[in-house]
mmCIF file of C-alpha atoms in Angstrom:
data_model
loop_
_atom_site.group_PDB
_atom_site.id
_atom_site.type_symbol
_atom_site.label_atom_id
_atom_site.label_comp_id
_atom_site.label_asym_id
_atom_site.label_seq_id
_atom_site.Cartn_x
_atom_site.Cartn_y
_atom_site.Cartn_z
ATOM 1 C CA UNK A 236 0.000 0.000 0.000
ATOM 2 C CA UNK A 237 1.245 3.535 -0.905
ATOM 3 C CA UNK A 238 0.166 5.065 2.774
ATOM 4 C CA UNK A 239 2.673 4.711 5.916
ATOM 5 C CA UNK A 240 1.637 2.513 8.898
ATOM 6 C CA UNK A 241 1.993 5.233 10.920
ATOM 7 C CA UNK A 242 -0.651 6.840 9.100
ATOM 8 C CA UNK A 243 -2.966 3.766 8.499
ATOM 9 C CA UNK A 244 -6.361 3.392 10.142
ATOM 10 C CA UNK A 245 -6.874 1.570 13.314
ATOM 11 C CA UNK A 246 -8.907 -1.629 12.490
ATOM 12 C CA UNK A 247 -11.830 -0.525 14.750
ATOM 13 C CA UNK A 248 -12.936 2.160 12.536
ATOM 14 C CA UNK A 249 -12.113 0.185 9.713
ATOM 15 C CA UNK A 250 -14.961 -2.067 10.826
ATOM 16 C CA UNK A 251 -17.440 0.399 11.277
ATOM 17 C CA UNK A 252 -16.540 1.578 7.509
ATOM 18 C CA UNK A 253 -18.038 -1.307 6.093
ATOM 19 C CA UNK A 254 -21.133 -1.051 7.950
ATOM 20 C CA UNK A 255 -21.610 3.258 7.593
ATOM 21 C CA UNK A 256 -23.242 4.765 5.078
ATOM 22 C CA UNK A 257 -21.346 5.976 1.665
ATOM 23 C CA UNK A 258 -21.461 9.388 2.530
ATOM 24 C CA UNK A 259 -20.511 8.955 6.373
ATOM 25 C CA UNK A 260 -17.724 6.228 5.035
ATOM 26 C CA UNK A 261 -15.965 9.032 2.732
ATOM 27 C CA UNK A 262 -16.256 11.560 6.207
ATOM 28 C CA UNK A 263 -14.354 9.074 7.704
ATOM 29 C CA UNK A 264 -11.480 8.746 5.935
ATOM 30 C CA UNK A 265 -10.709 11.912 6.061
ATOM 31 C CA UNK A 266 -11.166 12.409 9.119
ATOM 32 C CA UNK A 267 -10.023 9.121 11.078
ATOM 33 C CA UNK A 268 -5.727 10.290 10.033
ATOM 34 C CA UNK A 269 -6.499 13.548 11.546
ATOM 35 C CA UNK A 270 -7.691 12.412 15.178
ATOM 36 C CA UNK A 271 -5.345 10.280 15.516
ATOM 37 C CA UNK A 272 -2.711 12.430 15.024
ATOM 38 C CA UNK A 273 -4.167 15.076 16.877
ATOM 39 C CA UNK A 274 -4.948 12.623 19.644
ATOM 40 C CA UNK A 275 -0.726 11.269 19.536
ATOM 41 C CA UNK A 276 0.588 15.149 19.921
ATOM 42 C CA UNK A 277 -1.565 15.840 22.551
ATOM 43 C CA UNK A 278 -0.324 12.467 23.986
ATOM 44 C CA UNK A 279 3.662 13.836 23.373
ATOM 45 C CA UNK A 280 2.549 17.187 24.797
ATOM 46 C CA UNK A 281 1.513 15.700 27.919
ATOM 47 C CA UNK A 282 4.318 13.075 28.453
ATOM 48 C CA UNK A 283 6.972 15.643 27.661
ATOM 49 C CA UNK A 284 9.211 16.938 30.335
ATOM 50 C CA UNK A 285 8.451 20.992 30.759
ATOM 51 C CA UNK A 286 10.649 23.499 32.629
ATOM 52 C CA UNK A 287 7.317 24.720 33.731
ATOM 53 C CA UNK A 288 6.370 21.724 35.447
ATOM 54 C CA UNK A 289 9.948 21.275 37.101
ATOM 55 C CA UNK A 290 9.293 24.206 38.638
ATOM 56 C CA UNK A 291 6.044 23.522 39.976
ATOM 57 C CA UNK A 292 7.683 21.092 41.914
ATOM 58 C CA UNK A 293 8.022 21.674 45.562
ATOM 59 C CA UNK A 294 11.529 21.506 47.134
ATOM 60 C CA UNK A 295 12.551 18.655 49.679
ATOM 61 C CA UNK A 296 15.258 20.393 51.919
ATOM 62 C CA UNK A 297 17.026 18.280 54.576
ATOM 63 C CA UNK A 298 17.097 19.808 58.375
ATOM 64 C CA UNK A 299 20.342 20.954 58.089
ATOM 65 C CA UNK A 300 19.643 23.237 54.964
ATOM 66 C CA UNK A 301 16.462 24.678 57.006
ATOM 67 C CA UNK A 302 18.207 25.144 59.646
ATOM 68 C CA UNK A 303 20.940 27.320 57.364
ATOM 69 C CA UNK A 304 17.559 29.272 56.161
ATOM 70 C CA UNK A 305 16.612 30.318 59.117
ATOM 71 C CA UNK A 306 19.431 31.462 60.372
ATOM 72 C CA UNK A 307 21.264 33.292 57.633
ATOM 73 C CA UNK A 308 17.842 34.639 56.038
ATOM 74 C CA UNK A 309 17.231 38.688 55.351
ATOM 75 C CA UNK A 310 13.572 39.035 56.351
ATOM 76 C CA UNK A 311 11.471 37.360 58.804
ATOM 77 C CA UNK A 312 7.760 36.277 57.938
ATOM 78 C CA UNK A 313 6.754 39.776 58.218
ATOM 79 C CA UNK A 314 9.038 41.666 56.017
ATOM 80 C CA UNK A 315 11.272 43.158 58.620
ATOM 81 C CA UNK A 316 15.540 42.756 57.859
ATOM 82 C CA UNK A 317 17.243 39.911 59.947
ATOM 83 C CA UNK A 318 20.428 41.180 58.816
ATOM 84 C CA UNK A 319 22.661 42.932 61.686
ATOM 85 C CA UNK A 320 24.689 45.731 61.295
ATOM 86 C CA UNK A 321 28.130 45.327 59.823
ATOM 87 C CA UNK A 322 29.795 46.392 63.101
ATOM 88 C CA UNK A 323 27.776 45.197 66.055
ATOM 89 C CA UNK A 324 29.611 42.356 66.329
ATOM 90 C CA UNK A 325 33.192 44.275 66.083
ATOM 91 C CA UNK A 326 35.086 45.225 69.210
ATOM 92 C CA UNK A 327 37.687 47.919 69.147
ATOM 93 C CA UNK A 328 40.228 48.176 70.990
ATOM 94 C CA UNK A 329 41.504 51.146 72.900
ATOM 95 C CA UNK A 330 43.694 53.748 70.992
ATOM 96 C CA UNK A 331 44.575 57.324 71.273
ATOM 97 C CA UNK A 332 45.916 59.688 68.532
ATOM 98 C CA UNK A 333 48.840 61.316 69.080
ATOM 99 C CA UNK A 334 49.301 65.079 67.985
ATOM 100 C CA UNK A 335 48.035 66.342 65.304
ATOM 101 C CA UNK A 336 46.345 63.370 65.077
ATOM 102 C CA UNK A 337 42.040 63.121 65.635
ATOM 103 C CA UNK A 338 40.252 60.727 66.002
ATOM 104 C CA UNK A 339 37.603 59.764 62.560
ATOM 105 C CA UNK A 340 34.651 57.356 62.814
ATOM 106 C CA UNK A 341 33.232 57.995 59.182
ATOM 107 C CA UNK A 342 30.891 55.108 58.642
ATOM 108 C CA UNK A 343 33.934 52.408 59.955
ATOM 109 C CA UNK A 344 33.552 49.979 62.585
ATOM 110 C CA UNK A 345 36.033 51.614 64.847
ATOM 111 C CA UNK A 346 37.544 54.719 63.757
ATOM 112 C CA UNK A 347 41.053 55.585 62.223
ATOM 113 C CA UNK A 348 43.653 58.389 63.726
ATOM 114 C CA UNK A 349 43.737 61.087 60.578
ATOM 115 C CA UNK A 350 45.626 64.388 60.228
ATOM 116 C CA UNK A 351 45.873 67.001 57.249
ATOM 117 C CA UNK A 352 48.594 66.542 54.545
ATOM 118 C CA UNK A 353 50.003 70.314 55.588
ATOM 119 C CA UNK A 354 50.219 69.004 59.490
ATOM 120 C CA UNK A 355 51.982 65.892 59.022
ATOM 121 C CA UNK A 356 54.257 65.618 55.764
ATOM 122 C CA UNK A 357 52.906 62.611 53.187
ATOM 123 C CA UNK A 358 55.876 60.522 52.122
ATOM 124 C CA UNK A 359 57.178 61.245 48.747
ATOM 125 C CA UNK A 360 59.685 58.277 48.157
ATOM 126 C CA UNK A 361 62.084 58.615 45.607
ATOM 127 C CA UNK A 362 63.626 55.682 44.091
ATOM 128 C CA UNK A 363 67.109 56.062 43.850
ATOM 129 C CA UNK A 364 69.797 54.273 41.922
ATOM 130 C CA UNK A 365 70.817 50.834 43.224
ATOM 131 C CA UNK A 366 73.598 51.475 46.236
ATOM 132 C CA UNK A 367 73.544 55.169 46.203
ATOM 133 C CA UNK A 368 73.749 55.534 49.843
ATOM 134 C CA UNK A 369 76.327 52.558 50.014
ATOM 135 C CA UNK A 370 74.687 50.456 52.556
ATOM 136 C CA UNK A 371 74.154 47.542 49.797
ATOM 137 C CA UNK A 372 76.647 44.698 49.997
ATOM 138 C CA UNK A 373 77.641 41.501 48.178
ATOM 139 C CA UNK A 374 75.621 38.662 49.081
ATOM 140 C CA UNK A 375 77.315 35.920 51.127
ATOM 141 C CA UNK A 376 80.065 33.698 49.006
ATOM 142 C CA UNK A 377 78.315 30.681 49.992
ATOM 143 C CA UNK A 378 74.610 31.710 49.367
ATOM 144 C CA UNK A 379 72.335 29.109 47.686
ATOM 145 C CA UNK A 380 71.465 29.810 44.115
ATOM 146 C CA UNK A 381 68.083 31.051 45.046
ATOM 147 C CA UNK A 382 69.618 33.955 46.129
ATOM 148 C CA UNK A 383 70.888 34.736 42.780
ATOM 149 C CA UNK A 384 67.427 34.872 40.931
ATOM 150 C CA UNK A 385 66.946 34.824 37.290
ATOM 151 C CA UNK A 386 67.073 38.055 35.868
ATOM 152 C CA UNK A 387 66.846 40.778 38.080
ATOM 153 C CA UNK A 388 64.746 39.482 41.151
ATOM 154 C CA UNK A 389 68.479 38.233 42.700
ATOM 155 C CA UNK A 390 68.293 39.352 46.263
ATOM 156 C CA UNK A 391 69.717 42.014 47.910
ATOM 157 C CA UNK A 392 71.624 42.352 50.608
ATOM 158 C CA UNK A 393 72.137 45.601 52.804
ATOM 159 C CA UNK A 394 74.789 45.882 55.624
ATOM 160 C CA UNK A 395 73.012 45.080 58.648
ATOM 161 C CA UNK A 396 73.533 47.397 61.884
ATOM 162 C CA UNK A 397 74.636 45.378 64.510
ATOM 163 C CA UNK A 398 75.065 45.913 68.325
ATOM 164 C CA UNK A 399 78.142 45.933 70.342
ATOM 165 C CA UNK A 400 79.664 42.856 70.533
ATOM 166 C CA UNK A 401 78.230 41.324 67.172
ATOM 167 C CA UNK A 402 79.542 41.623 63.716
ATOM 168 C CA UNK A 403 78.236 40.350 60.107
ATOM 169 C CA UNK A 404 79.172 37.369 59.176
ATOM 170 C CA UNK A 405 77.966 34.487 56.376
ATOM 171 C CA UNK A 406 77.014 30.939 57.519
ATOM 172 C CA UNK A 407 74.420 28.558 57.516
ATOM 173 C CA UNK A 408 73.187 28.974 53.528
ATOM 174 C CA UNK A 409 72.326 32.495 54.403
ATOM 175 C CA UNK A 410 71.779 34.868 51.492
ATOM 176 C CA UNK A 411 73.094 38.128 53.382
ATOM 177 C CA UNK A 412 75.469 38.471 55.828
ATOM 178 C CA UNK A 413 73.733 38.664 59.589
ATOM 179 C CA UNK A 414 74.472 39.683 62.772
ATOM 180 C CA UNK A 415 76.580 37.120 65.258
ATOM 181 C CA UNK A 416 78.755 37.441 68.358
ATOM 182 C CA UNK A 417 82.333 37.979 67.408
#
């Protein structure tokens, strides 16, 4: 036959075919493809899955994630914030600012000693060429090659101030000469 099964009558109507009359028979064949493929998509329509209906579904959350809820939630049933202020649970310690220091609290937890820039001098570092005051010296003659560095990140080594008694010296796979007792 030149129609597809999938578009082939269902016996049962088939049946009543024979038994209709001619004008009802030629209603049906028209007709009998059409409901059933109306009748299969709304059939695939229903059995598909739907984001819609995913959502529909309610949540199962364990105790342990309610518990979470209620406790880090921003509003209670009624609408009112659960959050706490950013700093109630802060404690600051004691400080005083020194002259011409005051003490700020603009919106911080505890407050910051502050002074104008024509009061209390703002550091202007200057970069300066490498050993220009001469307190740079050669690292130790032993130093691991770590302390070399590739390129340019070797490290430096500045003569260290020590106290009476001590003196610089290398040892024990230092970089930089340190302070010992002589």
């Amino acid at each position: 036959s030149s129609v597809p099964d999938d578009c082939r009558r269902p016996r049962r109507i088939s049946r009543l075919l024979r038994f209709a009359e001619p004008k009802r028979r030629a209603k049906f064949r028209k007709a009998a493809p059409m409901k059933s493929a109306a009748i299969l998509a709304v059939v695939a329509l229903a059995l598909a899955p739907s984001p819609a209906v995913g959502s529909l579904k309610r949540r199962r959350d364990t105790p342990e994630e309610m518990k979470l809820d209620m406790e880090y939630r921003q509003q209670d049933s009624f609408g009112n914030t659960e959050l706490t202020p950013a700093c109630e649970k802060v404690q600051c310690g004691e400080y005083s600012c020194p002259a011409p220091f005051e003490l700020k609290m603009d919106n911080t937890c505890c407050g910051y000693c502050w002074a104008p820039d024509h009061q209390v001098a703002a550091d202007r570092h200057r970069v300066v060429e490498y050993n220009a005051t001469g307190l740079a010296v050669e690292q130790c003659e032993d130093a691991p090659s770590t302390c070399k560095g590739p390129g340019v990140n070797a490290v430096r080594c500045f003569r260290p101030s020590c106290r009476a008694g001590d003196v610089p010296q290398c040892g024990g796979g230092a970089c930089c000469p340190k302070c010992m007792a002589g």
